[in-house]
PDB file of C-alpha atoms in Angstrom:
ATOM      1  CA  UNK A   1     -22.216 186.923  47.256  1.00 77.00           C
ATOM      2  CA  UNK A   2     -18.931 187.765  48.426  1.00 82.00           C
ATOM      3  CA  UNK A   3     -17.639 190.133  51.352  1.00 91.00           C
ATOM      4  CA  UNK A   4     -14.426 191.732  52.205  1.00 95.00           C
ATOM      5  CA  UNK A   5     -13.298 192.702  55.433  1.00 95.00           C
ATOM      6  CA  UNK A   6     -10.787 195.168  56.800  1.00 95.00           C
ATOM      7  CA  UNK A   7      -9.937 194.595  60.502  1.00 87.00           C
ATOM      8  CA  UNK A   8      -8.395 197.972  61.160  1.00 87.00           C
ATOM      9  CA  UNK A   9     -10.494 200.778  60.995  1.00 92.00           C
ATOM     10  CA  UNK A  10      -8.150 203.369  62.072  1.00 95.00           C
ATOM     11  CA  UNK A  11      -4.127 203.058  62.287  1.00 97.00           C
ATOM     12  CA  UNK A  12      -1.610 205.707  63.283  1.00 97.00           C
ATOM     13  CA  UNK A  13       2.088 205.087  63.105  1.00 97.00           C
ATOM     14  CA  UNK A  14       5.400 206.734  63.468  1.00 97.00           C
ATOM     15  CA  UNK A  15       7.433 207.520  60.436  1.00 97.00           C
ATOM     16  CA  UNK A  16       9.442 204.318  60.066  1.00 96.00           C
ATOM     17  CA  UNK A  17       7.088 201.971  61.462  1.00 97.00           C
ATOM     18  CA  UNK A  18       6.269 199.625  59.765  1.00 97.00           C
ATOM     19  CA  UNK A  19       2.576 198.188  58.159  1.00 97.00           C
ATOM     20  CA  UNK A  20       0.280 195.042  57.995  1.00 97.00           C
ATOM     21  CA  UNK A  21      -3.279 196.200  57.234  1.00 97.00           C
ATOM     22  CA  UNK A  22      -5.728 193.170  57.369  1.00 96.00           C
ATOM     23  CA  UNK A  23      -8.453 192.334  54.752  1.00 97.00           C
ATOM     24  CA  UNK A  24     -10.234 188.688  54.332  1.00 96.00           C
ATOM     25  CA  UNK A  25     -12.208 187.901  52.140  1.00 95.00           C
ATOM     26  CA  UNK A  26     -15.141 185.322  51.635  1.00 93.00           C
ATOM     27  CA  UNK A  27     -16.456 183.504  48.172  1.00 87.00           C
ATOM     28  CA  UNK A  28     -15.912 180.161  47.164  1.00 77.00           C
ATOM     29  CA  UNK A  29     -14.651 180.479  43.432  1.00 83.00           C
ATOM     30  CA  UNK A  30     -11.834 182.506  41.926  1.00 86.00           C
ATOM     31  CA  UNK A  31     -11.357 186.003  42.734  1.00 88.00           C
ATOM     32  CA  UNK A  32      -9.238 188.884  41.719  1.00 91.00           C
ATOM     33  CA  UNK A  33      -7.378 191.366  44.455  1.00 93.00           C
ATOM     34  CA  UNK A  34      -6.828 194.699  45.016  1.00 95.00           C
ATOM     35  CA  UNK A  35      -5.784 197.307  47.299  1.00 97.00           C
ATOM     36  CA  UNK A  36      -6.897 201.206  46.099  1.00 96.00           C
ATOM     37  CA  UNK A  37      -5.614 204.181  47.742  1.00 97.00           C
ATOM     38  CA  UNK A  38      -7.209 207.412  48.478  1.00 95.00           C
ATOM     39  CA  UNK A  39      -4.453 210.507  49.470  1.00 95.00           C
ATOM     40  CA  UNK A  40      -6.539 213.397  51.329  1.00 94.00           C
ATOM     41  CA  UNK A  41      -7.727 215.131  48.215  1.00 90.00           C
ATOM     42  CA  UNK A  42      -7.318 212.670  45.646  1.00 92.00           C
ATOM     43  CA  UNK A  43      -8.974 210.072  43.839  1.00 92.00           C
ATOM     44  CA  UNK A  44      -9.297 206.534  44.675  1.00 95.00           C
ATOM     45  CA  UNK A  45      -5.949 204.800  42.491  1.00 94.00           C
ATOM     46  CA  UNK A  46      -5.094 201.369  42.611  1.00 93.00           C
ATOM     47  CA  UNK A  47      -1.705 200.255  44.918  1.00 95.00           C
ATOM     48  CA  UNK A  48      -1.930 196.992  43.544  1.00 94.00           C
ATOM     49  CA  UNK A  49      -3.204 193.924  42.640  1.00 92.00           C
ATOM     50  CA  UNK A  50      -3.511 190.036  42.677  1.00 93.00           C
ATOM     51  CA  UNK A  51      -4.429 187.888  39.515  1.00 89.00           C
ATOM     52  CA  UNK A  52      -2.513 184.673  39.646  1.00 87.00           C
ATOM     53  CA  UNK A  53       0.721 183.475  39.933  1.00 90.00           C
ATOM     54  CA  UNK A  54       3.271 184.319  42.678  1.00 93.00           C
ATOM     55  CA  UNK A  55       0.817 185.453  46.114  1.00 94.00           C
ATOM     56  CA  UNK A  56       3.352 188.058  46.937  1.00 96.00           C
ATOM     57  CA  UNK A  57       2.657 191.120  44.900  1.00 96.00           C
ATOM     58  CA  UNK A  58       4.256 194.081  44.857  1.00 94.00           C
ATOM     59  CA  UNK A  59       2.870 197.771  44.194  1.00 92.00           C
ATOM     60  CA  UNK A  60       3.530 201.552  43.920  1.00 90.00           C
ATOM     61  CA  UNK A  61       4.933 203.346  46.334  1.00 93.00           C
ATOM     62  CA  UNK A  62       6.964 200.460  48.339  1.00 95.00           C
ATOM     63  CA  UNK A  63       3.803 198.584  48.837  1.00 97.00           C
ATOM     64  CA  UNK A  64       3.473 195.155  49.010  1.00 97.00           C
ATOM     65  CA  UNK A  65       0.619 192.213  49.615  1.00 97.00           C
ATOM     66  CA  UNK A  66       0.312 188.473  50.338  1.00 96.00           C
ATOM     67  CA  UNK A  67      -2.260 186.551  49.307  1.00 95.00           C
ATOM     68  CA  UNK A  68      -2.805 183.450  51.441  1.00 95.00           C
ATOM     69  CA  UNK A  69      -5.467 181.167  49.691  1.00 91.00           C
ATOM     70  CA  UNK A  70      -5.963 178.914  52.653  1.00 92.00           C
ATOM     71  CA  UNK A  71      -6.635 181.924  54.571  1.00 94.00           C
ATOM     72  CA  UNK A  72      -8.696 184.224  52.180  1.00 94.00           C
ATOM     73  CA  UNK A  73      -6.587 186.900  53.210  1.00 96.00           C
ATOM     74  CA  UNK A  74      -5.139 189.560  50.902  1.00 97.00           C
ATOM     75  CA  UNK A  75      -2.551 191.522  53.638  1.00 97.00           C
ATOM     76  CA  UNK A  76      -1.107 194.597  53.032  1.00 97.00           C
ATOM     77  CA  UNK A  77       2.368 195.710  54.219  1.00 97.00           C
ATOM     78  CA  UNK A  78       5.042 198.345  53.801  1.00 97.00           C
ATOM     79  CA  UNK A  79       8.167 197.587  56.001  1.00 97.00           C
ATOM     80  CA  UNK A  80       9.076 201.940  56.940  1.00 97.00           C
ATOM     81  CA  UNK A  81       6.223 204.327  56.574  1.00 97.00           C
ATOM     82  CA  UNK A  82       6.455 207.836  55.101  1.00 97.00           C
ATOM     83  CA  UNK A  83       4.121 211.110  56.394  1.00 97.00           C
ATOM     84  CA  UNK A  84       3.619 211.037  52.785  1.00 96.00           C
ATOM     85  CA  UNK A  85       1.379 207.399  53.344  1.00 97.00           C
ATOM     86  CA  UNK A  86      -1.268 208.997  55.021  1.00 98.00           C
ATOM     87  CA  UNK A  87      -4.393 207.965  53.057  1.00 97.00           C
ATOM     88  CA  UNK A  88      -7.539 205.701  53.271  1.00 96.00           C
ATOM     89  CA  UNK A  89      -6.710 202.142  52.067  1.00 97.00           C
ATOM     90  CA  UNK A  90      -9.052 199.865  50.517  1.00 97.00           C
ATOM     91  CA  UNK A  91      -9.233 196.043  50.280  1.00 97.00           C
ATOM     92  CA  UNK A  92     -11.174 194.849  46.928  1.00 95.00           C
ATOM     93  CA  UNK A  93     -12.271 191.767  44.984  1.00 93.00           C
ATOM     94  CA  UNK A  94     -13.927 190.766  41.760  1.00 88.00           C
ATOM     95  CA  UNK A  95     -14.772 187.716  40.685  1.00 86.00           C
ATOM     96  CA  UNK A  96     -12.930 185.967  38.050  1.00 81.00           C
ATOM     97  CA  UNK A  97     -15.549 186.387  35.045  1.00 78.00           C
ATOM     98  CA  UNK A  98     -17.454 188.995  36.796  1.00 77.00           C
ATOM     99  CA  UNK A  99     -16.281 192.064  34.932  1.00 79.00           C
ATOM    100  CA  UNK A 100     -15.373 194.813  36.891  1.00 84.00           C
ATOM    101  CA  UNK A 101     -17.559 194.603  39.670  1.00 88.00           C
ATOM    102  CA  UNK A 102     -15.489 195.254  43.040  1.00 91.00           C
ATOM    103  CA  UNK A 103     -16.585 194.408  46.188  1.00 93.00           C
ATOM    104  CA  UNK A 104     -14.849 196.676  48.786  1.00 95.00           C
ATOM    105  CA  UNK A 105     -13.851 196.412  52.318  1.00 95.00           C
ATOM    106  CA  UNK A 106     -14.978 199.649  54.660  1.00 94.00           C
ATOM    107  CA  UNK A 107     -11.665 201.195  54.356  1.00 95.00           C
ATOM    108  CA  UNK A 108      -8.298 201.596  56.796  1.00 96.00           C
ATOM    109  CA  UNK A 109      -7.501 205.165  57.740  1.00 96.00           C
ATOM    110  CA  UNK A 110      -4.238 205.174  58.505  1.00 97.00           C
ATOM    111  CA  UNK A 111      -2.277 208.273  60.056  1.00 97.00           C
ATOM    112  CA  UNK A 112       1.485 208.830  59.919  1.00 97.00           C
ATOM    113  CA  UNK A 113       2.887 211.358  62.483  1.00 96.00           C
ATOM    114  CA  UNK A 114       6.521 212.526  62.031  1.00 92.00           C
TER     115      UNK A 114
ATOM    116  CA  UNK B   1      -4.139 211.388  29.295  1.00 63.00           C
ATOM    117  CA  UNK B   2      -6.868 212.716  30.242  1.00 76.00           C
ATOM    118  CA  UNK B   3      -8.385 211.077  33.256  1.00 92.00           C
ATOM    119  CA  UNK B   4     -11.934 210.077  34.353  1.00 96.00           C
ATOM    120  CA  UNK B   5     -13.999 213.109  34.476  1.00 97.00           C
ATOM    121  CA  UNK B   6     -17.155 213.819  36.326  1.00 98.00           C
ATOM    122  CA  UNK B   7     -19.646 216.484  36.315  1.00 97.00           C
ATOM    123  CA  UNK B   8     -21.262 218.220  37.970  1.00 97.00           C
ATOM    124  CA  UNK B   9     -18.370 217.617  41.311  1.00 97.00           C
ATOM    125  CA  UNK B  10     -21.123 219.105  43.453  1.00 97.00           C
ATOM    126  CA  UNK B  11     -25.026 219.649  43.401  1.00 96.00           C
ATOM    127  CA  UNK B  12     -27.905 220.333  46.131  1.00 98.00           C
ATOM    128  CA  UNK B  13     -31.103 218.431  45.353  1.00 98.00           C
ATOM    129  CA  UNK B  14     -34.498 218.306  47.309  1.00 98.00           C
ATOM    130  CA  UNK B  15     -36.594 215.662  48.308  1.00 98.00           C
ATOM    131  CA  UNK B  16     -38.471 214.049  45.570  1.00 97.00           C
ATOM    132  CA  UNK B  17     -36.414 215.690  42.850  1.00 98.00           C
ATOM    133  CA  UNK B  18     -34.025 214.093  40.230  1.00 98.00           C
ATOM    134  CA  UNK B  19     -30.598 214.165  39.446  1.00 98.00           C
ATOM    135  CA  UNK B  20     -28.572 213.098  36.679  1.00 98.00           C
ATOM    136  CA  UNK B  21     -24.869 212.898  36.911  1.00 98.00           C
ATOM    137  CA  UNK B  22     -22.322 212.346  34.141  1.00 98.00           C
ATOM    138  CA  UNK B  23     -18.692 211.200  33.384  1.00 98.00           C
ATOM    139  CA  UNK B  24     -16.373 210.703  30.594  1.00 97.00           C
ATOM    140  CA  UNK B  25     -14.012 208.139  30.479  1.00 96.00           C
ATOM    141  CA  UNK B  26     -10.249 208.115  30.235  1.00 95.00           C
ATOM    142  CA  UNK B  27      -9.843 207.799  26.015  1.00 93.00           C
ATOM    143  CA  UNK B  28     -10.003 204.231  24.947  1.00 89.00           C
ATOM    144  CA  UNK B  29     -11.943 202.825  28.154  1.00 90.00           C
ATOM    145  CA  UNK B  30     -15.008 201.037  27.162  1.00 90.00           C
ATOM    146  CA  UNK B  31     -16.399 200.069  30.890  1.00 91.00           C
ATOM    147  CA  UNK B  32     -17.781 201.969  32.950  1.00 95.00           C
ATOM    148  CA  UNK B  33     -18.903 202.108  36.771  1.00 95.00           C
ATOM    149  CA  UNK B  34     -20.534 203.556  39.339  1.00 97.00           C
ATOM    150  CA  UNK B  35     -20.040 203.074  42.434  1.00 97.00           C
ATOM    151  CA  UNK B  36     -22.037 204.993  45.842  1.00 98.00           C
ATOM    152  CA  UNK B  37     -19.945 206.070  48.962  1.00 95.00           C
ATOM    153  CA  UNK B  38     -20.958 207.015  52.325  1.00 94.00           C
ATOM    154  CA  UNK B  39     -19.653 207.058  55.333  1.00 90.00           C
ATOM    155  CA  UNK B  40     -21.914 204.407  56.964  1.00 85.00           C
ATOM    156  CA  UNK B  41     -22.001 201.497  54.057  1.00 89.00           C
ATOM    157  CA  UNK B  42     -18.321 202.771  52.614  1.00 91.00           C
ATOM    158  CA  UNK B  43     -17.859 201.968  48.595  1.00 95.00           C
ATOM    159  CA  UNK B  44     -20.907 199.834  46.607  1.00 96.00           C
ATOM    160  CA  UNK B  45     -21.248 199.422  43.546  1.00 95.00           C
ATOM    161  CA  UNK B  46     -23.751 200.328  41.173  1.00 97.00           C
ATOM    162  CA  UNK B  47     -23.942 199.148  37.833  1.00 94.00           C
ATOM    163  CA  UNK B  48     -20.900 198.803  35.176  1.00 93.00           C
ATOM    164  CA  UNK B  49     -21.908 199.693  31.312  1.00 94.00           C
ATOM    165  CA  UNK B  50     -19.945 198.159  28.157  1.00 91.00           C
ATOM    166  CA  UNK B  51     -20.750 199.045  24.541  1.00 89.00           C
ATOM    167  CA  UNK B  52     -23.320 200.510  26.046  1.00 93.00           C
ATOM    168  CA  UNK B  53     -24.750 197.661  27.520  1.00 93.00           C
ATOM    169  CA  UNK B  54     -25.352 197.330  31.664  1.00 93.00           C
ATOM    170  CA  UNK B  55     -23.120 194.248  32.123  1.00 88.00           C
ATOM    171  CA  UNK B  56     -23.585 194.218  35.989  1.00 87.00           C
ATOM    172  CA  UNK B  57     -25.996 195.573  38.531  1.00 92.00           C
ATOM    173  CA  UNK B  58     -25.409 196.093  42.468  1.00 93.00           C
ATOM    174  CA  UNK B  59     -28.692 195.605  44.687  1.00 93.00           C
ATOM    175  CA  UNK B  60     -30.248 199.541  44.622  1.00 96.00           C
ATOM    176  CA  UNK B  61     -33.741 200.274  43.813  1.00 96.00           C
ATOM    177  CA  UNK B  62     -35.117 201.094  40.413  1.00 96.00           C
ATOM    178  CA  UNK B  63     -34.509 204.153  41.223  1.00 97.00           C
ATOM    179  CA  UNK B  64     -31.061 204.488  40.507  1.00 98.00           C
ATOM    180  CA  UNK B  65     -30.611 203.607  36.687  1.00 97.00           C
ATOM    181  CA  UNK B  66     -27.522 204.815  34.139  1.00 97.00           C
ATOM    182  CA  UNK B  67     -26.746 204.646  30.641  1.00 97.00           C
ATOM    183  CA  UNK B  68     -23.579 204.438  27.900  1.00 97.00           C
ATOM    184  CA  UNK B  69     -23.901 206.026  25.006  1.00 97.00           C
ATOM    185  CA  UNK B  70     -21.751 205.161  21.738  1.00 95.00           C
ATOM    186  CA  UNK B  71     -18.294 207.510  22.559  1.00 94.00           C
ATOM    187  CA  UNK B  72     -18.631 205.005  26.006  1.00 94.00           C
ATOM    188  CA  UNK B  73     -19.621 208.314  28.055  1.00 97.00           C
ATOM    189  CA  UNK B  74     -21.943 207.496  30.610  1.00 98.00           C
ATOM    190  CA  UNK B  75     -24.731 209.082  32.773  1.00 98.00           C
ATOM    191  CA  UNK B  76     -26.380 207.627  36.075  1.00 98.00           C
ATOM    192  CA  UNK B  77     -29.701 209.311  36.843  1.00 98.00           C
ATOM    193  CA  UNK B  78     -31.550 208.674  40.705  1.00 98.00           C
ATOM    194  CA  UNK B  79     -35.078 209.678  40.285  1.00 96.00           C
ATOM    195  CA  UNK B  80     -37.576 210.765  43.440  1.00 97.00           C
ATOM    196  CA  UNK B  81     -34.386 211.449  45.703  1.00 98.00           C
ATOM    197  CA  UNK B  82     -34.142 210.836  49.282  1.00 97.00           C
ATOM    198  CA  UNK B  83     -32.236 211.757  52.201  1.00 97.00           C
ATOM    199  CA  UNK B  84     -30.361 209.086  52.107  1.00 96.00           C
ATOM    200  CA  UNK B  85     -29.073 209.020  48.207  1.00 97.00           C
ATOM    201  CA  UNK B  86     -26.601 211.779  49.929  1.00 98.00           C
ATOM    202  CA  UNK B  87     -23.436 210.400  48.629  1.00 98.00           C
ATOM    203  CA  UNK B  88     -20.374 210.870  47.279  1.00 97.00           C
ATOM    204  CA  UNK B  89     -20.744 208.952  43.602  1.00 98.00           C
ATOM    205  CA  UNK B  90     -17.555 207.391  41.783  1.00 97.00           C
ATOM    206  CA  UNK B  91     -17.413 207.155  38.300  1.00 97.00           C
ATOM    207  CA  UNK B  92     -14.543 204.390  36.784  1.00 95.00           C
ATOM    208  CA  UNK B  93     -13.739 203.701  33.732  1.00 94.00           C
ATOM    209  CA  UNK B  94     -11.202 200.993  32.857  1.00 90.00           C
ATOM    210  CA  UNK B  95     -10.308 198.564  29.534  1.00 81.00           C
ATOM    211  CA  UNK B  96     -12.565 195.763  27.876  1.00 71.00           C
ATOM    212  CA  UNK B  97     -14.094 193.159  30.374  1.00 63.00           C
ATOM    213  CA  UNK B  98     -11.991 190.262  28.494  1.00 58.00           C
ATOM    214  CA  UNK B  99      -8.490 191.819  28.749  1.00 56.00           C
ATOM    215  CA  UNK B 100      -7.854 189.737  31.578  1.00 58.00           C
ATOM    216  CA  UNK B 101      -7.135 192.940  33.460  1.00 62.00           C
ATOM    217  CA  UNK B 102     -11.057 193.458  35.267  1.00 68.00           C
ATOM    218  CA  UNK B 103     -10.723 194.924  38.345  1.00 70.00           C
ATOM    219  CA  UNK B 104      -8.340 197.803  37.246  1.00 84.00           C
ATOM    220  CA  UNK B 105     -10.456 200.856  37.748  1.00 91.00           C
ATOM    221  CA  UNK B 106      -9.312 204.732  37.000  1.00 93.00           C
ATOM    222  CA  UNK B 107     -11.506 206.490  39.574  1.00 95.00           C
ATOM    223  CA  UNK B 108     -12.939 210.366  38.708  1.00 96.00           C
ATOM    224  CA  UNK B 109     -12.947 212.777  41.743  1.00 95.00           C
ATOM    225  CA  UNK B 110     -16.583 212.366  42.073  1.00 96.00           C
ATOM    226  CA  UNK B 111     -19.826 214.309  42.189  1.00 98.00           C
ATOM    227  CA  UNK B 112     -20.911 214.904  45.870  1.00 97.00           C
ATOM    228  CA  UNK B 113     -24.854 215.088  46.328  1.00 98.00           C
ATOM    229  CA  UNK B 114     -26.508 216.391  49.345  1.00 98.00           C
ATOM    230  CA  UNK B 115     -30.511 215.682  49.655  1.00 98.00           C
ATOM    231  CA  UNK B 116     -31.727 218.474  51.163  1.00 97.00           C
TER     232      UNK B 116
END
Protein backbone atom coordinates (compact mmCIF):
# COMPACT_ATOMS: atom_id res chain seq x y z
CA UNK A 1 0.00 0.00 0.00
CA UNK A 2 1.32 3.31 -0.40
CA UNK A 3 2.10 6.23 2.20
CA UNK A 4 2.68 9.86 1.96
CA UNK A 5 4.55 11.89 4.20
CA UNK A 6 4.65 15.56 5.10
CA UNK A 7 7.76 16.56 7.11
CA UNK A 8 6.46 19.86 8.39
CA UNK A 9 3.76 19.78 10.63
CA UNK A 10 3.53 23.33 11.45
CA UNK A 11 5.24 26.40 9.45
CA UNK A 12 4.97 30.11 10.15
CA UNK A 13 6.53 32.66 7.89
CA UNK A 14 6.78 36.32 7.26
CA UNK A 15 4.94 37.86 4.40
CA UNK A 16 7.53 37.54 1.63
CA UNK A 17 9.22 34.56 2.74
CA UNK A 18 9.40 32.25 0.81
CA UNK A 19 8.05 28.19 0.82
CA UNK A 20 9.27 24.52 0.38
CA UNK A 21 6.79 22.22 2.14
CA UNK A 22 8.08 18.54 2.05
CA UNK A 23 5.99 15.42 1.11
CA UNK A 24 7.55 11.82 0.00
CA UNK A 25 5.96 9.41 -0.98
CA UNK A 26 6.36 5.49 -1.09
CA UNK A 27 4.85 2.78 -3.81
CA UNK A 28 6.61 1.10 -6.37
CA UNK A 29 4.36 1.63 -9.58
CA UNK A 30 2.96 4.78 -11.14
CA UNK A 31 1.31 7.32 -9.16
CA UNK A 32 -0.57 10.50 -9.61
CA UNK A 33 0.20 13.90 -7.39
CA UNK A 34 -1.48 16.36 -5.70
CA UNK A 35 -1.36 19.10 -3.34
CA UNK A 36 -5.15 20.25 -1.84
CA UNK A 37 -5.62 23.28 0.10
CA UNK A 38 -7.84 24.01 2.94
CA UNK A 39 -8.33 28.17 3.73
CA UNK A 40 -9.74 28.50 7.48
CA UNK A 41 -13.36 28.00 6.61
CA UNK A 42 -13.27 26.45 3.38
CA UNK A 43 -13.28 23.32 1.68
CA UNK A 44 -10.47 21.16 0.80
CA UNK A 45 -9.62 22.44 -3.27
CA UNK A 46 -6.95 21.16 -5.21
CA UNK A 47 -3.53 23.63 -5.74
CA UNK A 48 -2.33 21.32 -8.16
CA UNK A 49 -1.30 18.38 -9.61
CA UNK A 50 1.23 15.89 -11.24
CA UNK A 51 0.27 13.36 -14.09
CA UNK A 52 3.16 13.06 -16.45
CA UNK A 53 5.25 14.99 -18.42
CA UNK A 54 7.36 18.00 -17.30
CA UNK A 55 8.04 17.31 -13.03
CA UNK A 56 7.69 20.98 -12.49
CA UNK A 57 4.06 21.83 -12.20
CA UNK A 58 2.59 24.81 -11.65
CA UNK A 59 -0.79 25.72 -9.72
CA UNK A 60 -3.28 28.38 -8.48
CA UNK A 61 -2.42 30.96 -6.59
CA UNK A 62 1.53 31.27 -7.49
CA UNK A 63 2.05 27.75 -6.42
CA UNK A 64 4.35 25.54 -7.72
CA UNK A 65 5.75 21.67 -7.23
CA UNK A 66 8.63 19.40 -8.29
CA UNK A 67 8.37 16.05 -8.65
CA UNK A 68 11.67 14.21 -8.27
CA UNK A 69 11.14 10.46 -9.28
CA UNK A 70 14.44 9.29 -7.92
CA UNK A 71 13.46 10.83 -4.78
CA UNK A 72 9.64 10.09 -4.42
CA UNK A 73 9.24 13.50 -3.48
CA UNK A 74 6.43 15.78 -4.65
CA UNK A 75 7.79 19.46 -3.03
CA UNK A 76 5.82 22.28 -2.76
CA UNK A 77 7.04 25.90 -3.11
CA UNK A 78 5.90 29.48 -3.52
CA UNK A 79 8.92 31.92 -3.83
CA UNK A 80 6.93 35.33 -1.57
CA UNK A 81 4.12 34.37 0.70
CA UNK A 82 0.88 36.31 1.14
CA UNK A 83 -1.25 36.58 4.78
CA UNK A 84 -3.76 35.49 2.36
CA UNK A 85 -1.71 31.71 2.20
CA UNK A 86 -2.57 30.82 5.49
CA UNK A 87 -4.23 27.38 5.13
CA UNK A 88 -3.64 23.61 5.81
CA UNK A 89 -1.77 22.00 2.86
CA UNK A 90 -2.06 18.54 1.83
CA UNK A 91 0.28 16.15 -0.03
CA UNK A 92 -1.79 13.32 -2.06
CA UNK A 93 -1.38 10.32 -4.37
CA UNK A 94 -3.40 7.85 -6.36
CA UNK A 95 -2.35 5.23 -8.15
CA UNK A 96 -2.29 5.22 -11.81
CA UNK A 97 -5.44 2.84 -12.50
CA UNK A 98 -6.68 3.14 -9.05
CA UNK A 99 -9.57 5.52 -9.57
CA UNK A 100 -9.81 8.17 -7.31
CA UNK A 101 -8.58 6.80 -4.28
CA UNK A 102 -6.09 9.43 -2.56
CA UNK A 103 -3.81 8.62 -0.10
CA UNK A 104 -3.03 11.77 1.98
CA UNK A 105 -0.18 13.04 3.94
CA UNK A 106 -1.19 14.43 7.72
CA UNK A 107 -1.30 17.91 6.56
CA UNK A 108 1.18 21.25 6.85
CA UNK A 109 -0.32 24.12 8.80
CA UNK A 110 1.29 26.86 7.73
CA UNK A 111 0.90 30.49 9.33
CA UNK A 112 1.71 33.78 7.61
CA UNK A 113 2.18 36.81 9.96
CA UNK A 114 2.33 40.30 8.36
CA UNK B 1 -22.13 25.35 -10.74
CA UNK B 2 -23.32 24.11 -8.07
CA UNK B 3 -20.75 22.49 -5.87
CA UNK B 4 -20.55 19.28 -3.76
CA UNK B 5 -23.21 19.41 -1.23
CA UNK B 6 -23.53 17.63 2.03
CA UNK B 7 -26.17 17.18 4.51
CA UNK B 8 -26.78 17.19 7.34
CA UNK B 9 -23.19 19.74 8.05
CA UNK B 10 -23.71 18.78 11.68
CA UNK B 11 -25.43 15.97 13.85
CA UNK B 12 -25.06 14.56 17.60
CA UNK B 13 -25.39 10.77 17.74
CA UNK B 14 -25.16 8.34 20.81
CA UNK B 15 -23.44 5.32 21.35
CA UNK B 16 -24.80 2.41 19.54
CA UNK B 17 -27.00 4.51 17.29
CA UNK B 18 -26.85 5.03 13.44
CA UNK B 19 -26.26 7.67 11.19
CA UNK B 20 -26.68 8.17 7.66
CA UNK B 21 -25.14 11.05 5.89
CA UNK B 22 -25.74 12.27 2.33
CA UNK B 23 -24.24 14.37 -0.57
CA UNK B 24 -24.96 15.44 -4.00
CA UNK B 25 -22.52 15.82 -6.46
CA UNK B 26 -21.39 18.76 -8.53
CA UNK B 27 -23.82 18.15 -11.96
CA UNK B 28 -22.19 15.78 -14.32
CA UNK B 29 -19.79 13.99 -11.66
CA UNK B 30 -20.28 10.34 -11.69
CA UNK B 31 -17.65 9.33 -8.72
CA UNK B 32 -18.03 9.69 -5.64
CA UNK B 33 -15.98 9.55 -2.23
CA UNK B 34 -15.81 9.54 1.14
CA UNK B 35 -13.27 10.21 2.92
CA UNK B 36 -12.98 10.33 7.30
CA UNK B 37 -10.94 13.17 9.04
CA UNK B 38 -9.69 13.50 12.44
CA UNK B 39 -7.29 15.10 14.00
CA UNK B 40 -5.21 12.05 15.09
CA UNK B 41 -5.21 9.79 11.65
CA UNK B 42 -5.77 13.20 9.35
CA UNK B 43 -7.72 12.40 5.81
CA UNK B 44 -8.64 8.38 4.89
CA UNK B 45 -10.50 7.33 2.64
CA UNK B 46 -13.52 5.44 2.58
CA UNK B 47 -15.00 4.01 -0.32
CA UNK B 48 -15.49 5.77 -3.94
CA UNK B 49 -18.98 4.80 -5.84
CA UNK B 50 -19.37 4.92 -9.84
CA UNK B 51 -22.63 4.15 -11.66
CA UNK B 52 -23.48 3.21 -8.59
CA UNK B 53 -21.09 0.69 -8.13
CA UNK B 54 -18.33 0.75 -4.96
CA UNK B 55 -15.21 0.83 -7.18
CA UNK B 56 -12.79 1.13 -4.14
CA UNK B 57 -12.84 0.44 -0.45
CA UNK B 58 -10.39 1.90 2.38
CA UNK B 59 -9.71 -0.60 5.41
CA UNK B 60 -12.92 0.42 7.97
CA UNK B 61 -15.13 -2.09 9.47
CA UNK B 62 -18.39 -3.31 8.06
CA UNK B 63 -19.70 -0.92 9.77
CA UNK B 64 -19.23 1.90 7.68
CA UNK B 65 -21.01 1.07 4.26
CA UNK B 66 -22.45 3.78 1.42
CA UNK B 67 -24.38 3.68 -1.60
CA UNK B 68 -24.98 5.60 -5.28
CA UNK B 69 -28.07 5.75 -6.49
CA UNK B 70 -28.91 6.38 -10.35
CA UNK B 71 -28.77 10.64 -10.39
CA UNK B 72 -24.93 9.54 -8.87
CA UNK B 73 -26.13 11.02 -5.34
CA UNK B 74 -24.69 9.15 -2.69
CA UNK B 75 -25.27 8.23 1.02
CA UNK B 76 -22.67 6.66 3.57
CA UNK B 77 -24.42 5.12 6.58
CA UNK B 78 -22.07 3.96 10.03
CA UNK B 79 -24.21 1.65 11.95
CA UNK B 80 -23.71 0.85 16.01
CA UNK B 81 -21.59 4.19 16.38
CA UNK B 82 -18.73 4.66 18.59
CA UNK B 83 -16.78 7.23 20.20
CA UNK B 84 -14.41 7.16 17.94
CA UNK B 85 -16.51 7.46 14.42
CA UNK B 86 -16.38 11.33 15.73
CA UNK B 87 -15.24 12.83 12.56
CA UNK B 88 -15.41 15.30 10.26
CA UNK B 89 -16.68 13.25 6.87
CA UNK B 90 -15.75 14.56 3.22
CA UNK B 91 -17.85 13.92 0.49
CA UNK B 92 -16.02 14.35 -3.34
CA UNK B 93 -17.30 14.05 -6.29
CA UNK B 94 -15.21 14.35 -9.46
CA UNK B 95 -15.47 13.07 -13.46
CA UNK B 96 -15.45 9.37 -14.85
CA UNK B 97 -12.57 7.08 -13.47
CA UNK B 98 -11.16 6.76 -17.25
CA UNK B 99 -10.85 10.49 -18.09
CA UNK B 100 -7.37 10.30 -17.31
CA UNK B 101 -8.03 13.05 -14.80
CA UNK B 102 -8.51 10.54 -11.28
CA UNK B 103 -7.35 12.20 -8.52
CA UNK B 104 -9.20 15.57 -9.17
CA UNK B 105 -11.63 15.73 -6.32
CA UNK B 106 -14.33 18.75 -5.63
CA UNK B 107 -14.56 18.47 -1.84
CA UNK B 108 -18.21 19.42 0.05
CA UNK B 109 -17.83 21.34 3.40
CA UNK B 110 -18.57 18.26 5.26
CA UNK B 111 -20.89 16.82 7.88
CA UNK B 112 -19.23 16.95 11.38
CA UNK B 113 -20.38 14.00 13.77
CA UNK B 114 -19.83 13.96 17.41
CA UNK B 115 -20.50 10.42 19.31
CA UNK B 116 -21.79 11.33 22.32
Amino acid sequence: AQSVSQHNHHVILSEAASLELGCNYSYGGTVNLFWYVQYPGQHLQLLLKYFSGDPLVKGIKGFEAEFIKSKFSFNLRKPSVQWSDTAEYFCAVNVVGGGNKLTFGTGTQLKVEL
Amino acid sequence: KAGVTQTPRYLIKTRGQQVTLSCSPISGHRSVSWYQQTPGQGLQFLFEYFSETQRNKGNFPGRFSGRQFSNSRSEMNVSTLELGDSALYLCASSLEPGTGLTGELFFGEGSRLTVL
